[in-house]
Amino acid sequence: MTRSLVLASGNAGKLAEFKDLLATLQVEVKPQSAFNVEDADETGLTFIENAILKARHAAALTGLPALADDSGLEVDHLNGAPGIYSARYSGTHGDNAGHIAKVLQELNGVADAHRTARFVCVLALMRHANDPRPLICQGVWEGRILTAPQGDGGFGYDPIFYVPDHQCSAAELPKTLKYQISHRGQATAQLQQQIQRWLPPA
């Protein structure tokens, strides 16, 4: 029997990725929007804090186990920014073009050697809103920031995130390869190993 969990996000890109990544585990991923749940206030100061806040919020309002992803881009030259503010870096939540433009402007004239960056993903799975021991999984994907967008795949900052091992942007990677090597893919691989013993029986 398929078990259900709610994804504490309204991000269509994340929902599509998680549905693909968890498809083999007999776990149905439902977006919180299916339950008319609004986004939680991300008042934490770390990826882990925000992931837990979002998962607890969705679990409390749906009564289902909840999975939250808090992820973002850290640029070394910008002292780790955009960081936890990646989704609203340019002032408007979800304005990917605006966020990319702001990062590129702030790195204007900075040499490649100083454009190092990484994507970070923290997943928090809570069996219920009062779960005292949430499952936490983390992934980090190292790269650097390009001087202009490349590719039209992926979402978010993918077009300006250069992947040295594959000599292309994250937006130019085949979807299956991206799932294997990305920050979200790494964190989800950890989740896949542990989720079966974490969720209630079907």
Coordinates of C-alpha atoms in Angstrom, one line a residue:
M1 CA 0.0 0.0 0.0
T2 CA 1.3 3.5 -0.8
R3 CA 1.9 5.8 2.1
S4 CA 1.4 9.6 1.8
L5 CA 3.4 12.5 3.0
V6 CA 2.9 16.2 2.4
L7 CA 5.7 18.3 0.8
A8 CA 5.9 21.5 2.7
S9 CA 6.5 23.7 -0.3
G10 CA 4.6 25.4 -3.0
N11 CA 7.6 25.2 -5.4
A12 CA 6.5 23.3 -8.5
G13 CA 10.1 22.4 -9.4
K14 CA 10.8 20.9 -6.0
L15 CA 7.5 18.9 -6.1
A16 CA 8.4 17.4 -9.5
E17 CA 11.9 16.5 -8.4
F18 CA 10.7 14.8 -5.2
K19 CA 7.9 12.9 -7.0
D20 CA 10.6 11.5 -9.3
L21 CA 13.1 10.8 -6.6
L22 CA 10.7 9.0 -4.3
A23 CA 8.7 7.2 -6.9
T24 CA 10.3 3.8 -6.2
L25 CA 9.6 3.9 -2.5
Q26 CA 5.8 3.6 -2.6
V27 CA 5.5 7.0 -1.0
E28 CA 3.0 9.4 -2.6
V29 CA 4.1 13.0 -2.3
K30 CA 1.3 15.5 -2.1
P31 CA 1.9 19.3 -2.2
Q32 CA 0.7 21.3 0.8
S33 CA -1.4 23.3 -1.6
A34 CA -3.6 20.3 -2.0
F35 CA -4.7 20.9 1.6
N36 CA -4.9 24.7 1.2
V37 CA -1.8 25.1 3.5
E38 CA 0.0 28.3 3.1
D39 CA 3.8 28.6 3.3
A40 CA 5.2 28.8 6.9
D41 CA 7.0 31.9 8.0
E42 CA 10.7 31.1 7.6
T43 CA 12.0 32.8 10.7
G44 CA 15.0 30.5 11.3
L45 CA 18.6 31.6 10.8
T46 CA 19.8 28.3 9.3
F47 CA 18.7 25.9 6.7
I48 CA 18.0 23.2 9.4
E49 CA 15.8 25.6 11.4
N50 CA 13.7 26.6 8.5
A51 CA 13.3 23.0 7.2
I52 CA 12.0 22.0 10.6
L53 CA 9.7 25.0 10.9
K54 CA 8.1 24.2 7.5
A55 CA 7.7 20.5 8.1
R56 CA 6.1 21.1 11.5
H57 CA 3.7 23.6 10.0
A58 CA 2.6 21.3 7.3
A59 CA 2.3 18.3 9.6
A60 CA 0.2 20.2 12.1
L61 CA -2.3 21.4 9.4
T62 CA -2.6 18.2 7.5
G63 CA -2.2 15.4 10.0
L64 CA 0.3 13.7 7.7
P65 CA 4.0 13.1 7.9
A66 CA 5.6 16.1 6.3
L67 CA 8.8 16.6 4.3
A68 CA 10.4 20.0 4.0
D69 CA 13.3 21.1 2.0
D70 CA 15.2 24.2 2.8
S71 CA 17.9 24.9 0.2
G72 CA 19.8 27.7 -1.3
L73 CA 23.0 29.0 -3.0
E74 CA 26.0 30.0 -1.0
V75 CA 28.5 32.3 -2.8
D76 CA 31.9 32.6 -1.0
H77 CA 32.7 36.1 -2.4
L78 CA 29.3 37.2 -1.0
N79 CA 30.0 35.8 2.5
G80 CA 27.6 32.9 2.0
A81 CA 24.8 35.0 0.4
P82 CA 22.1 34.5 -0.8
G83 CA 22.0 31.5 1.6
I84 CA 18.7 31.0 3.4
Y85 CA 17.3 34.0 1.5
S86 CA 17.9 32.5 -1.9
A87 CA 14.2 32.3 -2.8
R88 CA 13.7 36.0 -2.1
Y89 CA 17.1 37.5 -2.7
S90 CA 16.1 40.2 -5.1
G91 CA 13.1 41.2 -3.0
T92 CA 10.3 39.2 -4.7
H93 CA 9.8 35.5 -3.7
G94 CA 10.3 33.2 -6.6
D95 CA 11.7 35.8 -9.0
N96 CA 14.4 33.6 -10.4
A97 CA 15.5 36.0 -13.1
G98 CA 15.7 38.8 -10.6
H99 CA 17.7 36.7 -8.2
I100 CA 20.1 35.7 -10.9
A101 CA 20.6 39.2 -12.1
K102 CA 21.4 40.4 -8.6
V103 CA 24.0 37.7 -8.0
L104 CA 25.6 38.4 -11.4
Q105 CA 25.7 42.2 -10.7
E106 CA 27.3 41.6 -7.3
L107 CA 30.0 39.4 -8.9
N108 CA 30.6 41.7 -11.8
G109 CA 34.3 41.8 -12.5
V110 CA 35.2 39.1 -10.0
A111 CA 37.6 36.5 -11.4
D112 CA 36.5 32.9 -11.9
A113 CA 38.8 31.7 -9.1
H114 CA 36.8 33.8 -6.6
R115 CA 33.4 32.8 -7.9
T116 CA 33.2 29.6 -5.9
A117 CA 29.8 28.6 -4.6
R118 CA 27.7 25.7 -3.6
F119 CA 24.1 24.6 -3.4
V120 CA 23.0 23.4 0.0
C121 CA 19.9 21.2 0.7
V122 CA 18.5 20.2 4.1
L123 CA 15.6 17.9 4.3
A124 CA 13.5 17.5 7.4
L125 CA 10.9 14.7 7.7
M126 CA 8.5 14.9 10.6
R127 CA 6.2 12.0 11.4
H128 CA 3.8 14.4 13.1
A129 CA 3.9 18.0 14.3
N130 CA 5.3 17.1 17.7
D131 CA 7.9 14.7 16.5
P132 CA 10.9 15.2 18.9
R133 CA 13.3 13.4 16.5
P134 CA 12.9 14.6 13.0
L135 CA 14.9 12.9 10.3
I136 CA 17.5 15.4 8.9
C137 CA 19.4 14.8 5.7
Q138 CA 21.9 17.2 4.1
G139 CA 23.5 17.5 0.7
V140 CA 26.2 20.0 -0.6
W141 CA 27.0 20.5 -4.3
E142 CA 30.2 22.4 -5.1
G143 CA 30.7 24.6 -8.2
R144 CA 31.1 28.3 -9.2
I145 CA 29.1 31.1 -10.6
L146 CA 29.2 31.8 -14.3
T147 CA 29.2 35.3 -15.8
A148 CA 25.9 34.8 -17.7
P149 CA 23.1 32.2 -17.6
Q150 CA 23.6 29.0 -19.7
G151 CA 20.9 26.4 -20.4
D152 CA 17.1 26.3 -19.9
G153 CA 16.7 23.2 -17.7
G154 CA 16.3 23.0 -14.0
F155 CA 15.0 26.0 -12.0
G156 CA 16.2 28.7 -9.6
Y157 CA 19.9 29.5 -9.9
D158 CA 20.7 26.5 -12.1
P159 CA 21.6 28.5 -15.2
I160 CA 24.5 30.3 -13.5
F161 CA 25.8 27.4 -11.4
Y162 CA 28.8 25.9 -13.2
V163 CA 29.5 22.2 -12.5
P164 CA 33.3 21.7 -13.1
D165 CA 33.1 17.9 -13.4
H166 CA 30.7 18.1 -16.3
Q167 CA 31.9 21.5 -17.8
C168 CA 28.4 22.9 -18.0
S169 CA 25.8 24.7 -16.0
A170 CA 23.3 22.8 -13.8
A171 CA 20.6 23.9 -16.2
E172 CA 22.4 22.0 -19.0
L173 CA 22.7 18.7 -17.2
P174 CA 20.4 15.8 -18.2
K175 CA 17.7 15.5 -15.5
T176 CA 18.7 12.0 -14.4
L177 CA 22.3 13.0 -13.9
K178 CA 21.3 16.1 -12.0
Y179 CA 19.2 14.0 -9.7
Q180 CA 22.2 11.8 -8.9
I181 CA 24.8 14.5 -8.2
S182 CA 22.9 17.6 -7.0
H183 CA 22.6 18.8 -3.4
R184 CA 18.9 17.7 -3.4
G185 CA 19.8 14.3 -5.0
Q186 CA 22.4 13.7 -2.3
A187 CA 20.0 14.6 0.5
T188 CA 17.3 12.5 -1.0
A189 CA 19.6 9.5 -1.3
Q190 CA 20.1 9.7 2.4
L191 CA 16.3 10.0 2.8
Q192 CA 15.7 7.0 0.6
Q193 CA 17.9 4.9 2.8
Q194 CA 16.1 5.8 6.0
I195 CA 12.5 6.7 5.1
Q196 CA 11.1 3.2 5.2
R197 CA 11.9 2.8 8.9
W198 CA 10.9 6.4 9.7
L199 CA 7.4 6.6 8.3
P200 CA 4.5 4.8 10.0
P201 CA 3.6 1.4 8.4
A202 CA 1.3 1.6 5.4

